[in-house]
Amino acid sequence: AQSVTQPDIHITVSEGASLELRCNYSYGATPYLFWYVQSPGQGLQLLLKYFSGDTLVQGIKGFEAEFKRSQSSFNLRKPSVHWSDAAEYFCAGFGNQGGKLIFGQGTELSVKP
Amino acid sequence: GAGVSQSPSNKVTEKGKDVELRCDPISGHTALYWYRQRLGQGLEFLIYFQGNSAPDKSGLPSDRFSAERTGESVSTLTIQRTQQEDSAVYLCASSLGSNQPQHFGDGTRLSIL
């Protein structure tokens, strides 16, 4: 069955430190993958997407993600975290038929001053 | 407005009552989705509309849940005879097509007393 897994429920990093949030997927073919961010009381904002082509994708707010087929991973990275990055992050995907997104359980990011 | 608009933003109702949630998608977006987000959990797919095709209702949890969409505009999600387990944030998203990035509204927080 198609699935998206985020192994880390909660991560705390210091401001200015680098960040990597993990995401693993299970799809038969190459999926379309996304990272979204959700601040408290808000909807989801799209950070970046992978459809095909270059496996390193750049997004908004200084985020990037790398698609690694061999590891079935699509990890989100940022070289230097800001306090305003504290939020819930969701990895999601759908198959080549499109339609409904399958979401990971989310990773809550806390940023220490 | 430029984004997906949902109303009401908050709804408190008594168990057994019917509720209706509204979603205004981004203009020109042919696809519209409803998701449910229970406290501390990821997003569950509920229903998906694509143009004039029959909707994908595979995520609706029971026959108390239904949704309609008029053409490529407003959608309403109706929950009949609400139960306490229906308490959640209901998120609507729209996209240009079924395999395009989905853009989310801020959600309706539903509380069943």
CSV table of C-alpha atoms in Angstrom, one decimal:
chain,number,residue,atom,x,y,z
A,1,ALA,CA,0.0,0.0,0.0
A,2,GLN,CA,1.1,3.5,-0.6
A,3,SER,CA,2.4,5.3,2.5
A,4,VAL,CA,4.4,8.2,3.7
A,5,THR,CA,6.3,7.9,7.0
A,6,GLN,CA,7.9,10.6,9.1
A,7,PRO,CA,10.0,8.8,11.8
A,8,ASP,CA,10.5,11.8,14.1
A,9,ILE,CA,7.5,13.1,16.0
A,10,HIS,CA,9.3,16.1,17.6
A,11,ILE,CA,12.7,17.6,16.9
A,12,THR,CA,14.4,20.5,18.8
A,13,VAL,CA,17.3,22.4,17.2
A,14,SER,CA,19.1,25.6,18.3
A,15,GLU,CA,18.6,28.7,16.3
A,16,GLY,CA,21.3,28.9,13.6
A,17,ALA,CA,21.9,25.2,13.5
A,18,SER,CA,21.2,23.0,10.5
A,19,LEU,CA,18.0,21.0,10.2
A,20,GLU,CA,17.1,17.7,8.5
A,21,LEU,CA,13.6,16.3,8.7
A,22,ARG,CA,13.1,12.7,7.5
A,23,CYS,CA,10.5,11.4,5.2
A,24,ASN,CA,10.2,7.9,3.7
A,25,TYR,CA,7.7,6.8,1.1
A,26,SER,CA,6.4,3.6,-0.2
A,27,TYR,CA,5.1,3.7,-3.8
A,28,GLY,CA,5.3,1.4,-6.7
A,29,ALA,CA,6.3,4.0,-9.2
A,30,THR,CA,8.0,7.4,-8.7
A,31,PRO,CA,5.7,9.4,-6.6
A,32,TYR,CA,5.0,13.1,-6.6
A,33,LEU,CA,6.3,14.3,-3.2
A,34,PHE,CA,5.7,17.5,-1.2
A,35,TRP,CA,6.6,19.2,2.0
A,36,TYR,CA,4.1,21.4,3.8
A,37,VAL,CA,4.5,23.6,6.9
A,38,GLN,CA,1.7,24.3,9.3
A,39,SER,CA,1.8,27.0,12.0
A,40,PRO,CA,-0.7,26.9,14.9
A,41,GLY,CA,-4.2,27.6,13.8
A,42,GLN,CA,-3.2,27.9,10.2
A,43,GLY,CA,-3.7,25.8,7.1
A,44,LEU,CA,-0.8,24.1,5.3
A,45,GLN,CA,1.7,26.1,3.2
A,46,LEU,CA,3.5,24.4,0.4
A,47,LEU,CA,7.3,24.5,0.9
A,48,LEU,CA,8.4,22.6,-2.1
A,49,LYS,CA,7.6,19.8,-4.5
A,50,TYR,CA,9.3,17.0,-6.4
A,51,PHE,CA,7.7,15.7,-9.6
A,52,SER,CA,10.6,14.5,-11.7
A,53,GLY,CA,14.0,15.6,-13.0
A,54,ASP,CA,16.6,17.1,-10.7
A,55,THR,CA,16.5,15.2,-7.4
A,56,LEU,CA,17.5,18.3,-5.3
A,57,VAL,CA,14.6,20.7,-5.2
A,58,GLN,CA,14.6,24.2,-3.8
A,59,GLY,CA,11.7,25.7,-1.9
A,60,ILE,CA,10.6,28.8,-0.2
A,61,LYS,CA,12.1,30.1,3.1
A,62,GLY,CA,15.5,28.6,2.4
A,63,PHE,CA,14.4,25.0,2.5
A,64,GLU,CA,15.5,22.2,0.1
A,65,ALA,CA,14.8,18.5,-0.2
A,66,GLU,CA,16.5,15.7,-1.9
A,67,PHE,CA,14.8,12.7,-3.5
A,68,LYS,CA,16.7,9.5,-3.1
A,69,ARG,CA,15.1,6.6,-4.9
A,70,SER,CA,17.6,4.0,-3.5
A,71,GLN,CA,16.6,5.0,0.1
A,72,SER,CA,12.9,5.8,-0.7
A,73,SER,CA,13.5,9.1,1.1
A,74,PHE,CA,12.7,12.7,0.6
A,75,ASN,CA,14.3,14.6,3.5
A,76,LEU,CA,13.9,18.2,4.1
A,77,ARG,CA,16.9,20.4,4.9
A,78,LYS,CA,17.7,23.9,5.9
A,79,PRO,CA,21.3,25.1,6.6
A,80,SER,CA,20.5,27.6,9.3
A,81,VAL,CA,17.2,27.5,11.3
A,82,HIS,CA,15.4,30.7,12.4
A,83,TRP,CA,13.1,30.9,15.4
A,84,SER,CA,10.2,31.6,13.0
A,85,ASP,CA,10.7,28.1,11.5
A,86,ALA,CA,9.1,26.5,14.6
A,87,ALA,CA,6.0,24.7,13.3
A,88,GLU,CA,4.6,21.4,12.2
A,89,TYR,CA,6.1,19.9,9.0
A,90,PHE,CA,4.3,17.4,6.9
A,91,CYS,CA,5.6,15.2,4.1
A,92,ALA,CA,3.0,14.1,1.6
A,93,GLY,CA,2.7,12.4,-1.8
A,94,PHE,CA,0.5,10.9,-4.4
A,95,GLY,CA,1.0,8.4,-7.2
A,96,ASN,CA,1.1,9.2,-10.9
A,97,GLN,CA,-2.7,9.2,-11.0
A,98,GLY,CA,-2.7,12.3,-8.9
A,99,GLY,CA,-5.7,12.9,-6.6
A,100,LYS,CA,-5.6,12.5,-2.9
A,101,LEU,CA,-2.5,13.2,-0.9
A,102,ILE,CA,-1.2,10.7,1.6
A,103,PHE,CA,0.4,12.5,4.5
A,104,GLY,CA,3.0,11.5,7.1
A,105,GLN,CA,2.1,12.0,10.7
A,106,GLY,CA,4.1,15.2,10.9
A,107,THR,CA,7.2,16.4,12.7
A,108,GLU,CA,6.9,19.2,15.2
A,109,LEU,CA,10.0,21.5,15.1
A,110,SER,CA,11.0,23.5,18.2
A,111,VAL,CA,13.7,26.1,17.9
A,112,LYS,CA,15.9,26.9,21.0
A,113,PRO,CA,17.2,30.5,21.3
B,1,GLY,CA,-9.4,36.6,-2.4
B,2,ALA,CA,-6.3,34.9,-3.7
B,3,GLY,CA,-6.3,31.8,-1.5
B,4,VAL,CA,-8.7,29.0,-0.5
B,5,SER,CA,-11.3,30.3,1.8
B,6,GLN,CA,-13.1,28.3,4.4
B,7,SER,CA,-16.1,29.2,6.7
B,8,PRO,CA,-16.8,29.2,9.5
B,9,SER,CA,-13.3,29.2,11.0
B,10,ASN,CA,-14.7,27.7,14.2
B,11,LYS,CA,-17.9,25.8,14.9
B,12,VAL,CA,-19.1,24.5,18.2
B,13,THR,CA,-22.3,22.3,18.2
B,14,GLU,CA,-24.1,19.8,20.3
B,15,LYS,CA,-23.9,16.1,19.6
B,16,GLY,CA,-26.6,15.0,17.2
B,17,LYS,CA,-26.8,18.2,15.3
B,18,ASP,CA,-26.0,18.6,11.6
B,19,VAL,CA,-23.2,20.9,10.5
B,20,GLU,CA,-22.3,22.4,7.1
B,21,LEU,CA,-18.8,23.5,6.3
B,22,ARG,CA,-18.0,25.7,3.3
B,23,CYS,CA,-15.0,25.9,1.0
B,24,ASP,CA,-14.3,28.5,-1.7
B,25,PRO,CA,-11.4,27.3,-3.9
B,26,ILE,CA,-8.9,29.4,-5.8
B,27,SER,CA,-10.5,30.6,-9.0
B,28,GLY,CA,-9.7,28.4,-11.9
B,29,HIS,CA,-8.8,25.4,-9.8
B,30,THR,CA,-10.7,22.4,-11.2
B,31,ALA,CA,-9.8,20.0,-8.3
B,32,LEU,CA,-11.0,20.3,-4.8
B,33,TYR,CA,-10.3,18.1,-1.8
B,34,TRP,CA,-11.5,17.8,1.8
B,35,TYR,CA,-9.2,16.4,4.6
B,36,ARG,CA,-9.7,15.9,8.3
B,37,GLN,CA,-7.0,16.5,10.9
B,38,ARG,CA,-7.6,15.1,14.3
B,39,LEU,CA,-5.7,16.5,17.3
B,40,GLY,CA,-2.0,15.5,17.1
B,41,GLN,CA,-2.5,13.5,13.9
B,42,GLY,CA,-1.8,13.8,10.2
B,43,LEU,CA,-4.4,14.6,7.6
B,44,GLU,CA,-6.9,12.0,6.5
B,45,PHE,CA,-8.4,12.3,3.0
B,46,LEU,CA,-12.1,12.5,2.9
B,47,ILE,CA,-13.3,13.3,-0.6
B,48,TYR,CA,-12.0,14.7,-4.0
B,49,PHE,CA,-13.8,16.5,-6.8
B,50,GLN,CA,-12.2,16.9,-10.3
B,51,GLY,CA,-14.2,18.9,-12.8
B,52,ASN,CA,-17.4,17.1,-13.8
B,53,SER,CA,-16.2,13.6,-13.0
B,54,ALA,CA,-17.8,11.6,-10.2
B,55,PRO,CA,-16.2,12.5,-6.9
B,56,ASP,CA,-13.8,10.1,-5.2
B,57,LYS,CA,-15.6,9.5,-1.9
B,58,SER,CA,-13.4,6.7,-0.7
B,59,GLY,CA,-12.2,8.5,2.4
B,60,LEU,CA,-15.6,9.4,3.9
B,61,PRO,CA,-15.7,7.6,7.3
B,62,SER,CA,-19.5,7.0,7.4
B,63,ASP,CA,-22.7,7.7,5.6
B,64,ARG,CA,-23.2,10.7,8.0
B,65,PHE,CA,-20.6,12.5,5.9
B,66,SER,CA,-21.4,14.0,2.5
B,67,ALA,CA,-20.1,16.7,0.2
B,68,GLU,CA,-21.3,18.6,-2.8
B,69,ARG,CA,-19.6,20.9,-5.3
B,70,THR,CA,-21.3,23.2,-7.7
B,71,GLY,CA,-19.4,23.2,-11.0
B,72,GLU,CA,-15.9,24.3,-10.3
B,73,SER,CA,-16.7,26.6,-7.4
B,74,VAL,CA,-17.9,26.3,-3.9
B,75,SER,CA,-18.1,23.0,-2.0
B,76,THR,CA,-19.9,22.1,1.2
B,77,LEU,CA,-19.1,19.3,3.5
B,78,THR,CA,-22.1,18.2,5.6
B,79,ILE,CA,-21.9,16.0,8.7
B,80,GLN,CA,-25.3,14.7,9.9
B,81,ARG,CA,-26.0,13.6,13.5
B,82,THR,CA,-22.6,14.7,14.7
B,83,GLN,CA,-20.7,12.6,17.2
B,84,GLN,CA,-17.9,13.6,19.5
B,85,GLU,CA,-15.3,11.7,17.4
B,86,ASP,CA,-16.1,14.1,14.6
B,87,SER,CA,-14.3,16.9,16.5
B,88,ALA,CA,-11.4,17.9,14.3
B,89,VAL,CA,-10.1,20.5,11.9
B,90,TYR,CA,-11.5,20.1,8.5
B,91,LEU,CA,-9.2,21.4,5.7
B,92,CYS,CA,-10.1,22.1,2.2
B,93,ALA,CA,-7.6,22.3,-0.7
B,94,SER,CA,-7.7,23.1,-4.4
B,95,SER,CA,-5.4,22.6,-7.3
B,96,LEU,CA,-5.2,23.3,-11.0
B,97,GLY,CA,-5.5,19.6,-11.8
B,98,SER,CA,-5.4,16.3,-10.1
B,99,ASN,CA,-1.6,16.0,-10.3
B,100,GLN,CA,-0.8,19.5,-9.4
B,101,PRO,CA,0.2,20.9,-5.9
B,102,GLN,CA,-2.7,21.4,-3.6
B,103,HIS,CA,-3.2,24.7,-1.8
B,104,PHE,CA,-4.9,24.7,1.5
B,105,GLY,CA,-7.4,26.9,3.4
B,106,ASP,CA,-7.0,27.7,7.1
B,107,GLY,CA,-9.6,25.1,8.0
B,108,THR,CA,-12.7,24.9,10.1
B,109,ARG,CA,-12.2,23.8,13.7
B,110,LEU,CA,-15.2,21.7,14.7
B,111,SER,CA,-16.0,20.9,18.3
B,112,ILE,CA,-18.8,18.6,19.3
B,113,LEU,CA,-20.0,19.0,22.9
